[in-house]
Coordinates of N, CA and C in Angstrom, one line a residue:
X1 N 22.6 22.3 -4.7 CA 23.8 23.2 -5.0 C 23.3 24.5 -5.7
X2 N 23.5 25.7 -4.9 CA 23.1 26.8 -5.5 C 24.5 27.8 -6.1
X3 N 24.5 27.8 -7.7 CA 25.5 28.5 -8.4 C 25.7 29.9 -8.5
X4 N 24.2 30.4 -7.8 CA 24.3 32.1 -8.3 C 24.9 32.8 -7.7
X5 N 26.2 33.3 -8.1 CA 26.8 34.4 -8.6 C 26.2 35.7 -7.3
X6 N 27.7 36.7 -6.7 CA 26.6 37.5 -6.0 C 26.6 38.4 -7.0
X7 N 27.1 38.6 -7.8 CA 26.7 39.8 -9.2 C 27.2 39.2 -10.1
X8 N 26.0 39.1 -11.1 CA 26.0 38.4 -12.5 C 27.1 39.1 -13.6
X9 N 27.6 40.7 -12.8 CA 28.7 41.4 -13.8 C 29.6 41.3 -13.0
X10 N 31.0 40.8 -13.5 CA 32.0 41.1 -12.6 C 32.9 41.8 -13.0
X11 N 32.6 42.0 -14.5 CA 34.1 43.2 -14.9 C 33.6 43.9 -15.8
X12 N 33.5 45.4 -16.2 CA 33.3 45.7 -17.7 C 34.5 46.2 -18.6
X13 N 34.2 46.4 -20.0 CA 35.6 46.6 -20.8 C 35.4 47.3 -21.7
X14 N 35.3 48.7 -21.9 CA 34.3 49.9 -22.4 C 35.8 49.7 -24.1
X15 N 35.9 49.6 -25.5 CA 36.4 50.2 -26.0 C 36.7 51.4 -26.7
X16 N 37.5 52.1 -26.6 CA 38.0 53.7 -26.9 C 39.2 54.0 -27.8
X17 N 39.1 54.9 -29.0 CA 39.9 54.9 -29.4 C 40.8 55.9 -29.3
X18 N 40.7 56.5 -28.3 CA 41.9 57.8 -28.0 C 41.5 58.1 -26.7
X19 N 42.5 56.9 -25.9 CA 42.4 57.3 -24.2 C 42.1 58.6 -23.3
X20 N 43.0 58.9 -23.8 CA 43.2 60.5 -22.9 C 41.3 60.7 -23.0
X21 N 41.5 61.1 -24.5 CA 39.9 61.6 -24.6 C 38.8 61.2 -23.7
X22 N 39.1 59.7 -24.1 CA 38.0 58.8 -23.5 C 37.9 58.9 -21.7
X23 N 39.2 59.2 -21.1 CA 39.7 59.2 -20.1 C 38.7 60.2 -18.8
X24 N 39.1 61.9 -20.0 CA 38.7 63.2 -19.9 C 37.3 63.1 -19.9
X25 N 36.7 62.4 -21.2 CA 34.7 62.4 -21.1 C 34.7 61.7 -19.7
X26 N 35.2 60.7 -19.4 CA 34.3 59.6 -18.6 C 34.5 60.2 -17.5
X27 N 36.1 60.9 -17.3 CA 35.9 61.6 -15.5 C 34.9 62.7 -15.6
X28 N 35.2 63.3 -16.4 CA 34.1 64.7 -16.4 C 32.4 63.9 -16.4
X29 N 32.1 63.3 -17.0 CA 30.9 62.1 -16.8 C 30.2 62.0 -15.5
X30 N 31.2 61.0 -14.9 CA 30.6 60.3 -13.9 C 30.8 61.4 -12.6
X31 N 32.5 62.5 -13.1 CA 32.5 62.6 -11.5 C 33.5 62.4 -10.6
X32 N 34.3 61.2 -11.2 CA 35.0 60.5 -10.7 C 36.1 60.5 -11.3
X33 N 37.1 60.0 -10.3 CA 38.7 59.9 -11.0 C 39.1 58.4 -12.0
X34 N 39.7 58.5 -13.1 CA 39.9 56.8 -13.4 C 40.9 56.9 -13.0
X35 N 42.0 55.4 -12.7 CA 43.2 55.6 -12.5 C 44.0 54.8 -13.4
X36 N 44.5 55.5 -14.3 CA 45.9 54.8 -16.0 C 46.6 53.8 -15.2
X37 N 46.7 52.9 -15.8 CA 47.4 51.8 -15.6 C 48.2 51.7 -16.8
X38 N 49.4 51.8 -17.0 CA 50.2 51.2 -18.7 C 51.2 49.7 -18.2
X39 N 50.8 49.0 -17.1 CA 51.8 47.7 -16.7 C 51.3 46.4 -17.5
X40 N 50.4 46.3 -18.2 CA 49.8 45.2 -18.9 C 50.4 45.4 -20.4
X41 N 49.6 44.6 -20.9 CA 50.2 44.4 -22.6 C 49.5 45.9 -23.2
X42 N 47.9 46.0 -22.7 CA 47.6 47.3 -22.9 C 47.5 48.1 -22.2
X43 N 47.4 49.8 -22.3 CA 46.8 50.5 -21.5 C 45.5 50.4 -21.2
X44 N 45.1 50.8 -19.9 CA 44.1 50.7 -19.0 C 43.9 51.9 -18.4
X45 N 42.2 52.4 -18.2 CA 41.6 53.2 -17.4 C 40.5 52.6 -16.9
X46 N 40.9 52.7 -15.5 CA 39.9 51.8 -14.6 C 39.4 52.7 -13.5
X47 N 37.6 52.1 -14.0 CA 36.4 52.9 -13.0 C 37.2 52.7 -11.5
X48 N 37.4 53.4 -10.5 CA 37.3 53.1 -9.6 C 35.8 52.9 -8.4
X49 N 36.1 52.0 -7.5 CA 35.3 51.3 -6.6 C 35.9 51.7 -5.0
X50 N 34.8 51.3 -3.8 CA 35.6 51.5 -2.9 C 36.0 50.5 -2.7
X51 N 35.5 49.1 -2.2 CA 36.7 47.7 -2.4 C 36.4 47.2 -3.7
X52 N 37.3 46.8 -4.2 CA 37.4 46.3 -5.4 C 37.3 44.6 -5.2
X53 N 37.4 44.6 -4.1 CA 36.9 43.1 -3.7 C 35.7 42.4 -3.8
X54 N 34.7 43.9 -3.5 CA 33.3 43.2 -3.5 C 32.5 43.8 -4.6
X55 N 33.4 45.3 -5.4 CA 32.6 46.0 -5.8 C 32.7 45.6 -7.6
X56 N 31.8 45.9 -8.6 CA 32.0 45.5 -9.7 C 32.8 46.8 -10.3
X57 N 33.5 46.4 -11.1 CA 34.1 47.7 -12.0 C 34.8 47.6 -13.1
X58 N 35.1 48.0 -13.5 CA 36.0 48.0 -15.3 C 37.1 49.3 -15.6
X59 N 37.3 48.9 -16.8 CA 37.8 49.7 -17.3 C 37.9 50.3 -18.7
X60 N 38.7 51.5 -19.5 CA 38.7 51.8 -20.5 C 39.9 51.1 -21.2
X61 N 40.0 50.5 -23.0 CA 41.0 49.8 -23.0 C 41.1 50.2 -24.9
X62 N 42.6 50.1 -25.0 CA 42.6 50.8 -26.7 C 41.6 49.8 -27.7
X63 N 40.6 50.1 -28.3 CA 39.5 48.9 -28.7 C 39.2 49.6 -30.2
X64 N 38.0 48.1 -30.6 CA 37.1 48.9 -31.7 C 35.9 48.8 -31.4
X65 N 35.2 50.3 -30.9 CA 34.0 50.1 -30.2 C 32.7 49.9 -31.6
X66 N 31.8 49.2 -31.2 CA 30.8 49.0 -31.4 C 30.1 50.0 -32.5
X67 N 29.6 50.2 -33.8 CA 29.3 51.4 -34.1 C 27.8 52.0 -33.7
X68 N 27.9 53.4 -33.2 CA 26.8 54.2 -32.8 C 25.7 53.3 -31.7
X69 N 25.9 53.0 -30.7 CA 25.2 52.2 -29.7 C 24.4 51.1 -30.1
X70 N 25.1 50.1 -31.0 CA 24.8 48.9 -31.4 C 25.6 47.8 -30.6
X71 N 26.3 47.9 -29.6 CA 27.0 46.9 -28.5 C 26.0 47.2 -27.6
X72 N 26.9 46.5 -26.7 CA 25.8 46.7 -25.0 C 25.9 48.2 -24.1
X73 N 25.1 48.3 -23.3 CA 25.3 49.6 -22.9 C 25.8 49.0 -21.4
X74 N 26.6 50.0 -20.8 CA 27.5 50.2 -19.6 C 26.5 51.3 -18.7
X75 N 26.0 50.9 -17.5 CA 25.3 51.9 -16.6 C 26.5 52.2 -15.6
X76 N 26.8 53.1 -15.8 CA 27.9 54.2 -14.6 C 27.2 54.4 -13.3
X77 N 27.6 54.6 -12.5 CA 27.1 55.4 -11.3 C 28.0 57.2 -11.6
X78 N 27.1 57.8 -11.4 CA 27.1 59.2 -11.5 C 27.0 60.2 -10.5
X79 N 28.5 61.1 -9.8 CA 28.2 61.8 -9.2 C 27.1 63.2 -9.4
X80 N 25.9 63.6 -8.0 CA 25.4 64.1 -9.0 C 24.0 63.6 -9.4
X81 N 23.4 64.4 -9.6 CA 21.6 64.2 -10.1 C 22.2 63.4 -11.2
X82 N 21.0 62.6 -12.3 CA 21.2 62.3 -13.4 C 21.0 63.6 -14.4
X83 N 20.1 64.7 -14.4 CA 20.3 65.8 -15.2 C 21.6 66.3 -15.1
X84 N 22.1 66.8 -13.9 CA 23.3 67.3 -14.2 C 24.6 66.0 -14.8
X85 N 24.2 65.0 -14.6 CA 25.1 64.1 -15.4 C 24.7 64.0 -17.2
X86 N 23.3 64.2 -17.6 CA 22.9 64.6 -18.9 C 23.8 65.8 -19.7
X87 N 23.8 67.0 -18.2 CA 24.7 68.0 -19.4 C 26.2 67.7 -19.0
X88 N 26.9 67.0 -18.2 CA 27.7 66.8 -18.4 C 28.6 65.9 -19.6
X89 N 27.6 65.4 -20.0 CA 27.6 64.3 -21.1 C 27.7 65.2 -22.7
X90 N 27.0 66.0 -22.4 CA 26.7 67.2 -23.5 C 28.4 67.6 -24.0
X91 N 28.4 68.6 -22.5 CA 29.3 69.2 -22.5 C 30.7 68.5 -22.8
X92 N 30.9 67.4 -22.4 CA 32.5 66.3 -23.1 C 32.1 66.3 -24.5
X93 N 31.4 66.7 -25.1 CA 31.3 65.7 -26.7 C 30.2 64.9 -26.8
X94 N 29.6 64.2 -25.7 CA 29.0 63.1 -25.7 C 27.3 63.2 -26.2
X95 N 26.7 62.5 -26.5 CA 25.1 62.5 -26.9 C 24.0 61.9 -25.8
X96 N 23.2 62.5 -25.7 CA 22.3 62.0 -24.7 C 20.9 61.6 -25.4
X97 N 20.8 60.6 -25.5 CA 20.0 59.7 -26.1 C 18.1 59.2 -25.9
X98 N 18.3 60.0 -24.8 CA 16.7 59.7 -23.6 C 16.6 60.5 -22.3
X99 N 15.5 60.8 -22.1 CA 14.7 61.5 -21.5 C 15.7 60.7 -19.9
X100 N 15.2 61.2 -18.9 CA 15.7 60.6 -17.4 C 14.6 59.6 -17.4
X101 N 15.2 58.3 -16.7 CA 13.9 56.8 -16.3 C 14.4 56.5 -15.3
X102 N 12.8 56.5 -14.6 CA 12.6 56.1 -13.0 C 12.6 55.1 -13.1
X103 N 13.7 54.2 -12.2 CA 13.2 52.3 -11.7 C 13.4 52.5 -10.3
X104 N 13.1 51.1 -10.4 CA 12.7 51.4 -8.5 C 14.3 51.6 -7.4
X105 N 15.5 51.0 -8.1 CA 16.4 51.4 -7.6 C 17.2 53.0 -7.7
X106 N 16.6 54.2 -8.6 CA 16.9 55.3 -9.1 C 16.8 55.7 -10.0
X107 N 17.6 56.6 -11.0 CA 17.4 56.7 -12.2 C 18.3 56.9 -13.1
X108 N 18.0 56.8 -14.5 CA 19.3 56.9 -15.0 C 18.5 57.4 -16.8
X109 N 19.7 57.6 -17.5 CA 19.5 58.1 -19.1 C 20.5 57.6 -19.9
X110 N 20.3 56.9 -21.0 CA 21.2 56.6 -22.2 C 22.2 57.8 -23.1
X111 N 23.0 57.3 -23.3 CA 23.6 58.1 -23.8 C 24.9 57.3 -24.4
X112 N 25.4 58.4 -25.3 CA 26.9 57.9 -26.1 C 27.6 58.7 -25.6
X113 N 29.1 57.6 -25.9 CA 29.8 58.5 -25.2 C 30.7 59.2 -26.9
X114 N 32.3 59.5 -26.9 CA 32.6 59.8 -27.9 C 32.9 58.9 -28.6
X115 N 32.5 57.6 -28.6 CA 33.1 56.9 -29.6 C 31.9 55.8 -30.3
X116 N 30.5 56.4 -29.6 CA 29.5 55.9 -30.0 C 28.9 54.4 -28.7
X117 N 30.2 54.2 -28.1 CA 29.5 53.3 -26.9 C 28.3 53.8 -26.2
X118 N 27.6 53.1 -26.3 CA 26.4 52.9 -25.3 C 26.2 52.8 -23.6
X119 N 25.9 53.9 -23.0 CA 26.1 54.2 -21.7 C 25.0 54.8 -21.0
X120 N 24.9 54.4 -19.8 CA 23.9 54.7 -18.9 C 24.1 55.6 -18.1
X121 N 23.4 56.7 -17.3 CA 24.5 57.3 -16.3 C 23.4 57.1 -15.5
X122 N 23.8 57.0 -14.2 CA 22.9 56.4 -13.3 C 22.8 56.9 -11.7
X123 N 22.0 57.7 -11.0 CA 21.7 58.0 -9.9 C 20.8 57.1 -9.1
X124 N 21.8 56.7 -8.2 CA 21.1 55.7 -6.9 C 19.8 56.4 -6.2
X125 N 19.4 55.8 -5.9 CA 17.8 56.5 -5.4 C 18.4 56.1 -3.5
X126 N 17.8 57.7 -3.0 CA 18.2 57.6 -1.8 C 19.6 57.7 -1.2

């Protein structure tokens, strides 16, 4: 009986404490549009994916984030070089934390976002 999982992540749940803001850094960020959800108990800003069926994704959610990159870090996919995702990160408010790192699937750099969460921004290789 084999149990593994086809992705060990199936959801992420970034907390923020002033949506819009958080909303604004992360589209200007990655690149991408999030799309507000307010039908749940909380509001919601969720990465979008192309199927959400196969693809992993999350969202932003009113929280008490982690102080100054002491939680886990979240790796984004980034439209966009990873440098130009560095000064984009700049430019929202955000901190960039490390140099760009080559792995064998692409690259990516640490960084905070505004609320001190821990984030990766990440260009696929190829």
């Amino acid at each position: 009986m084999n149990d593994t999982p086809k992705n060990a992540t199936v959801w992420i749940e970034i907390p923020v404490t002033d949506m819009d803001k958080a909303m604004q850094f992360y589209e200007a960020v990655t690149g991408l549009a999030l799309k507000r959800d307010d039908t749940g108990p909380n509001p919601m800003a969720i990465f979008q994916v192309e199927d959400p069926a196969l693809g992993v994704a999350g969202h932003l959610y009113p929280g008490t984030p982690a102080r100054n990159g002491e939680g886990p870090t979240i790796h984004l996919s980034v439209a966009g070089s990873v440098e130009e995702a560095m000064e984009r990160v700049r430019a929202a408010g955000g901190a960039v934390v490390s140099p760009a790192i080559e792995i064998p699937p692409g690259r990516f750099a640490y960084c905070m976002d505004l609320d001190g969460n821990s984030i990766g921004v990440f260009e696929a290789r190829g």
